Coordinates of C-alpha atoms and ligand atoms in Angstrom, one line a residue:
M1290 CA 83.4 6.1 161.0
K1291 CA 86.4 7.9 159.2
V1292 CA 88.5 5.8 157.1
Y1293 CA 92.1 6.6 156.3
I1294 CA 93.1 6.4 152.6
D1295 CA 96.5 7.5 151.4
G1296 CA 97.0 10.2 153.9
K1297 CA 93.4 11.6 154.2
F1298 CA 90.3 10.7 156.2
Y1299 CA 87.0 10.1 154.5
D1300 CA 83.5 9.4 155.8
E1301 CA 82.6 5.9 155.6
Q1302 CA 80.2 6.4 152.5
D1303 CA 82.9 8.3 150.7
A1304 CA 85.8 5.8 151.5
K1305 CA 86.2 4.4 148.0
I1306 CA 89.0 3.1 145.9
S1307 CA 89.1 2.8 142.2
V1308 CA 87.8 -0.3 140.3
F1309 CA 91.0 -0.4 138.5
D1310 CA 93.1 -0.8 141.7
H1311 CA 94.9 -4.2 141.3
G1312 CA 93.9 -5.1 145.0
L1313 CA 90.4 -5.5 143.6
L1314 CA 91.1 -6.8 140.0
Y1315 CA 93.8 -9.4 141.1
G1316 CA 93.9 -9.5 144.9
D1317 CA 97.2 -7.9 144.4
G1318 CA 98.1 -6.4 147.9
I1319 CA 98.6 -7.3 151.5
F1320 CA 97.0 -6.8 154.9
E1321 CA 97.1 -7.0 158.5
G1322 CA 94.4 -7.4 161.3
I1323 CA 95.3 -5.6 164.5
R1324 CA 93.6 -5.3 167.8
A1325 CA 93.3 -2.4 170.3
Y1326 CA 92.8 -2.8 174.0
N1327 CA 92.2 -0.5 176.7
G1328 CA 93.5 2.5 174.7
R1329 CA 96.6 0.7 173.3
V1330 CA 97.3 -1.0 170.0
F1331 CA 98.5 -4.6 170.7
K1332 CA 101.9 -5.8 169.1
L1333 CA 101.6 -2.8 166.5
K1334 CA 105.3 -2.9 165.8
E1335 CA 105.2 -6.7 165.2
H1336 CA 102.2 -6.3 162.8
V1337 CA 103.8 -3.5 160.8
E1338 CA 106.9 -5.6 160.6
R1339 CA 105.0 -8.5 159.1
L1340 CA 103.3 -6.1 156.7
Y1341 CA 106.7 -5.2 155.4
Y1342 CA 107.8 -8.7 155.1
S1343 CA 104.7 -9.5 153.1
A1344 CA 105.4 -6.5 150.9
K1345 CA 109.1 -7.7 150.3
A1346 CA 107.8 -11.1 149.3
I1347 CA 105.4 -9.7 146.6
L1348 CA 107.9 -6.9 145.5
L1349 CA 105.7 -4.2 146.6
T1350 CA 107.3 -1.0 148.0
I1351 CA 105.3 0.7 150.7
P1352 CA 105.5 4.4 150.2
F1353 CA 106.0 5.1 153.9
T1354 CA 108.3 4.4 156.7
R1355 CA 107.4 1.9 159.4
A1356 CA 107.0 4.8 161.8
E1357 CA 104.6 6.5 159.3
V1358 CA 102.4 3.4 159.0
M1359 CA 102.3 3.1 162.9
A1360 CA 101.4 6.9 163.1
A1361 CA 98.6 6.3 160.6
V1362 CA 97.2 3.4 162.5
L1363 CA 97.3 5.3 165.8
E1364 CA 95.8 8.4 164.2
T1365 CA 92.9 6.3 162.7
C1366 CA 92.1 5.0 166.2
R1367 CA 92.3 8.5 167.7
V1368 CA 89.9 10.1 164.9
N1369 CA 87.4 7.3 165.5
N1370 CA 87.7 7.1 169.3
V1371 CA 88.7 3.6 169.1
R1372 CA 90.1 2.3 172.5
D1373 CA 89.0 -1.3 172.2
G1374 CA 88.6 -2.5 168.6
Y1375 CA 89.8 -4.1 165.4
I1376 CA 92.0 -2.4 162.9
R1377 CA 92.3 -3.5 159.3
L1378 CA 95.6 -2.2 157.6
I1379 CA 95.7 -2.6 153.8
V1380 CA 98.2 -1.9 151.1
T1381 CA 97.1 -2.5 147.5
R1382 CA 99.3 -2.4 144.3
G1383 CA 97.3 0.6 143.3
V1384 CA 95.5 1.7 140.3
G1385 CA 96.6 0.1 137.1
T1386 CA 95.2 -1.1 133.8
L1387 CA 93.0 -4.2 132.8
G1388 CA 96.2 -6.4 132.6
L1389 CA 98.2 -8.2 135.2
N1390 CA 101.4 -6.2 134.9
P1391 CA 102.1 -4.5 138.2
N1392 CA 104.5 -2.1 136.6
R1393 CA 101.3 -0.3 135.4
C1394 CA 100.4 0.6 138.9
K1395 CA 102.3 3.7 139.8
Q1396 CA 101.3 4.3 143.3
P1397 CA 100.3 1.7 146.1
S1398 CA 97.4 2.7 148.3
I1399 CA 97.3 2.4 151.9
I1400 CA 94.0 2.1 153.8
V1401 CA 93.3 1.9 157.6
I1402 CA 89.9 1.0 158.9
A1403 CA 89.3 1.0 162.7
G1404 CA 86.1 -0.8 163.9
K1405 CA 84.9 -3.8 165.8
I1406 CA 85.2 -7.6 165.3
Q1407 CA 83.5 -10.6 166.8
L1408 CA 84.6 -13.7 165.0
Y1409 CA 83.0 -16.4 167.0
P1410 CA 79.9 -16.6 169.3
E1411 CA 80.7 -15.8 173.0
E1412 CA 79.4 -19.2 174.0
M1413 CA 82.1 -21.0 172.1
Y1414 CA 84.7 -19.3 174.2
K1415 CA 83.1 -20.7 177.2
N1416 CA 82.3 -24.3 176.1
G1417 CA 84.8 -24.6 173.3
M1418 CA 84.3 -25.2 169.6
E1419 CA 84.0 -28.0 167.1
I1420 CA 86.0 -28.0 164.0
V1421 CA 86.6 -30.3 161.0
T1422 CA 89.3 -31.0 158.7
V1423 CA 88.4 -30.0 155.0
A1424 CA 89.6 -31.2 151.5
T1425 CA 91.0 -27.9 150.5
T1426 CA 94.7 -28.0 151.3
R1427 CA 97.0 -25.1 152.3
N1428 CA 98.7 -23.4 149.3
L1429 CA 102.1 -24.8 148.6
V1430 CA 104.9 -22.7 150.0
N1431 CA 106.6 -22.4 146.6
A1432 CA 103.1 -21.0 145.1
V1433 CA 101.7 -18.0 147.0
N1434 CA 103.5 -18.7 150.2
P1435 CA 100.9 -18.8 153.0
A1436 CA 103.3 -16.8 155.1
I1437 CA 102.5 -13.8 152.9
K1438 CA 99.1 -12.2 154.4
S1439 CA 98.0 -11.2 150.8
L1440 CA 94.6 -10.1 149.6
N1441 CA 94.4 -13.6 147.9
Y1442 CA 92.4 -15.3 150.6
L1443 CA 90.2 -17.5 148.4
N1444 CA 91.9 -20.7 149.3
N1445 CA 91.1 -20.1 152.9
I1446 CA 87.5 -18.8 152.1
L1447 CA 86.9 -22.1 150.2
A1448 CA 88.0 -23.9 153.3
K1449 CA 85.8 -21.8 155.5
I1450 CA 82.8 -22.4 153.2
E1451 CA 83.5 -26.3 153.5
A1452 CA 83.6 -25.7 157.4
N1453 CA 80.2 -23.8 157.2
I1454 CA 78.7 -26.7 155.0
A1455 CA 79.8 -29.1 157.7
G1456 CA 78.0 -27.0 160.2
V1457 CA 81.1 -25.7 162.1
E1458 CA 82.8 -22.3 162.3
E1459 CA 86.4 -23.2 161.5
A1460 CA 88.4 -25.8 159.6
I1461 CA 91.8 -27.6 159.9
M1462 CA 93.7 -27.3 156.7
L1463 CA 96.4 -29.8 155.9
N1464 CA 99.4 -29.2 153.7
S1465 CA 100.1 -31.2 150.6
D1466 CA 102.1 -33.7 152.7
G1467 CA 99.0 -34.4 155.0
F1468 CA 100.5 -32.6 158.0
V1469 CA 98.2 -30.1 159.9
A1470 CA 99.1 -26.5 158.8
E1471 CA 96.5 -24.3 160.7
C1472 CA 92.9 -23.2 160.3
T1473 CA 91.6 -20.7 157.8
G1474 CA 92.1 -17.6 159.9
D1475 CA 93.8 -19.0 163.0
N1476 CA 96.9 -20.9 164.1
I1477 CA 96.3 -24.2 166.1
F1478 CA 97.9 -25.5 169.2
M1479 CA 97.7 -28.8 171.3
V1480 CA 98.6 -29.6 174.9
K1481 CA 100.0 -33.0 175.6
G1482 CA 101.2 -33.4 179.2
K1483 CA 103.6 -30.5 179.8
Q1484 CA 104.0 -30.0 176.1
L1485 CA 102.5 -27.1 174.1
L1486 CA 102.8 -27.8 170.4
T1487 CA 102.0 -26.0 167.2
P1488 CA 102.7 -26.9 163.7
P1489 CA 106.0 -25.3 162.3
L1490 CA 105.8 -22.3 159.6
S1491 CA 107.4 -24.7 157.1
A1492 CA 104.0 -26.8 157.4
G1493 CA 102.2 -23.9 155.8
A1494 CA 101.3 -21.9 159.0
L1495 CA 101.0 -18.2 159.0
Y1496 CA 103.7 -16.5 161.3
G1497 CA 100.8 -15.5 163.7
I1498 CA 101.5 -12.7 166.0
T1499 CA 99.1 -14.3 168.7
R1500 CA 100.9 -17.7 168.0
G1501 CA 104.3 -16.0 168.9
V1502 CA 102.7 -14.4 172.1
V1503 CA 101.2 -17.6 173.2
M1504 CA 104.4 -19.6 172.7
D1505 CA 106.2 -17.1 175.0
L1506 CA 103.4 -17.3 177.5
G1507 CA 103.6 -21.1 177.4
R1508 CA 107.3 -21.0 178.2
D1509 CA 106.5 -18.5 181.1
A1510 CA 104.0 -21.0 182.4
G1511 CA 106.7 -23.8 182.5
L1512 CA 105.5 -25.7 179.3
Q1513 CA 107.8 -27.3 176.9
V1514 CA 107.0 -25.4 173.7
G1515 CA 107.6 -27.1 170.4
E1516 CA 106.9 -26.8 166.7
P1517 CA 107.1 -30.4 165.3
N1518 CA 105.1 -31.6 162.3
L1519 CA 101.8 -32.8 163.6
T1520 CA 99.1 -35.0 162.1
R1521 CA 95.3 -35.2 162.7
Y1522 CA 96.0 -38.2 164.9
D1523 CA 98.2 -36.2 167.2
F1524 CA 95.3 -33.6 167.7
F1525 CA 92.8 -36.4 168.2
N1526 CA 94.8 -37.7 171.1
A1527 CA 95.7 -34.3 172.5
D1528 CA 94.8 -33.3 176.1
E1529 CA 93.6 -29.9 175.0
C1530 CA 93.4 -27.9 171.8
F1531 CA 92.8 -24.3 171.1
L1532 CA 93.1 -21.7 168.2
T1533 CA 94.9 -18.4 168.2
G1534 CA 94.5 -15.2 166.1
T1535 CA 94.2 -11.5 166.5
G1536 CA 90.5 -11.7 165.8
A1537 CA 89.7 -14.9 167.5
E1538 CA 92.2 -14.5 170.4
L1539 CA 92.4 -17.8 172.1
I1540 CA 89.4 -20.1 171.7
P1541 CA 89.3 -23.8 173.0
V1542 CA 88.5 -26.7 170.6
V1543 CA 86.7 -29.6 172.1
K1544 CA 85.9 -31.8 169.0
I1545 CA 87.8 -32.5 165.8
D1546 CA 86.3 -34.5 163.1
G1547 CA 83.9 -36.1 165.6
R1548 CA 86.6 -37.0 168.1
Q1549 CA 86.2 -35.5 171.5
I1550 CA 89.4 -33.8 172.6
G1551 CA 90.5 -34.5 176.3
T1552 CA 87.6 -34.3 178.6
G1553 CA 85.4 -32.6 176.0
Q1554 CA 85.4 -29.4 178.0
P1555 CA 88.2 -26.5 177.7
G1556 CA 91.2 -27.5 179.6
G1557 CA 93.2 -26.0 182.5
V1558 CA 96.2 -25.2 180.5
T1559 CA 94.0 -23.4 177.9
H1560 CA 92.2 -21.4 180.6
D1561 CA 95.6 -20.5 182.2
L1562 CA 97.0 -19.2 178.8
I1563 CA 93.7 -17.3 178.1
E1564 CA 94.2 -15.4 181.5
R1565 CA 97.9 -14.7 180.8
Y1566 CA 96.9 -13.4 177.4
Q1567 CA 94.2 -11.2 178.7
S1568 CA 96.5 -9.6 181.3
L1569 CA 99.1 -8.9 178.6
T1570 CA 96.6 -7.4 176.1
K1571 CA 95.3 -5.1 178.9
S1572 CA 98.6 -3.7 180.0
T1573 CA 101.0 -3.5 176.8
G1574 CA 100.8 -1.9 173.5
E1575 CA 101.2 1.4 171.7
P1576 CA 99.3 4.1 173.4
I1577 CA 96.6 5.6 171.0
Ligands
PXG1466 N1 96.4 -17.9 160.1 C1 95.8 -17.2 159.2 C2 95.6 -17.8 157.9 C3 95.4 -15.9 159.4 O1 94.8 -15.2 158.4 C4 96.2 -16.1 161.7 C5 96.6 -17.3 161.4 C6 96.5 -15.5 163.0 O2 97.5 -14.6 162.9 P1 97.6 -13.4 164.0 O3 98.9 -12.6 163.6 O4 96.4 -12.6 163.9 O5 97.8 -14.0 165.4 C7 95.6 -15.3 160.6 C8 95.1 -13.9 161.0 C9 89.3 -12.2 160.0 C10 90.6 -12.2 160.7 O6 88.8 -11.2 159.6 C11 91.6 -13.0 160.3 C12 92.8 -12.8 161.0 C13 93.1 -11.9 162.0 C14 92.1 -11.1 162.3 C15 90.8 -11.1 161.6 O7 88.8 -13.3 159.9 N2 93.8 -13.8 160.5

């Protein structure tokens, strides 16, 4: 594997950054997780746009244009012969000193890794997964806003560890008001009759690219798509539930906190949206 760092490609074993990079010292940086399907990078423009939004929020100036970042992603796929895979795009604050001050970091670093990802076992896509609500709440929007896809994922990692301790793969995180925000690395949806509902961004959800695509696909399928504040009770009494994310794609949820959701099997609307999503990922995207 060849890894892109600041305009050059390095063999995997030589792809290294400084221990003084504030991305490592303080989690001071941002990232994107992107997928390639069938020789095209899915929603590349949207991912790069979100990267620039994250950069804006943390006052980090990316030393490239959007077009140059997109070109670096595509080039990394080409160099690695990735046609179907997963791309990690990272921008760190760069090399600084042992002190918080980001002004000591003169040059941000940009890294692109193109490889593979399998977030959940295949069997869960077929039979659905069980999730639990955990005690770690979503970060406050006026702290590190969870809309920023920053290198500070420790809050989500703690929630993931709690999920693992409970014997499941993913966790619902509530916000400080007790409303459902999302999961540790996935957005969450519920189906009730003809309604397709997902928590609003103001509840502490990430502006998920897959979330946006699935909302559009839901409208195409004739569903009423809404973003109200939702509680655990709403999810317990949903007909169907599923998670979305670049890594996870769409994965059905059949049990939450011990409550069976709907029939206890992945539902018809979920299946229909999975099919629509798969046909979109196969046929659209930036050619590699
Ligand atoms: N919420 C959070 C907190 C995320 O980190 C999503 C929702 C889904 O967003 P997208 O834009 O991907 O639909 C994410 C994205 C991983 C991994 O390595 C995590 C994500 C994406 C890809 C891989 O666990 N999270």
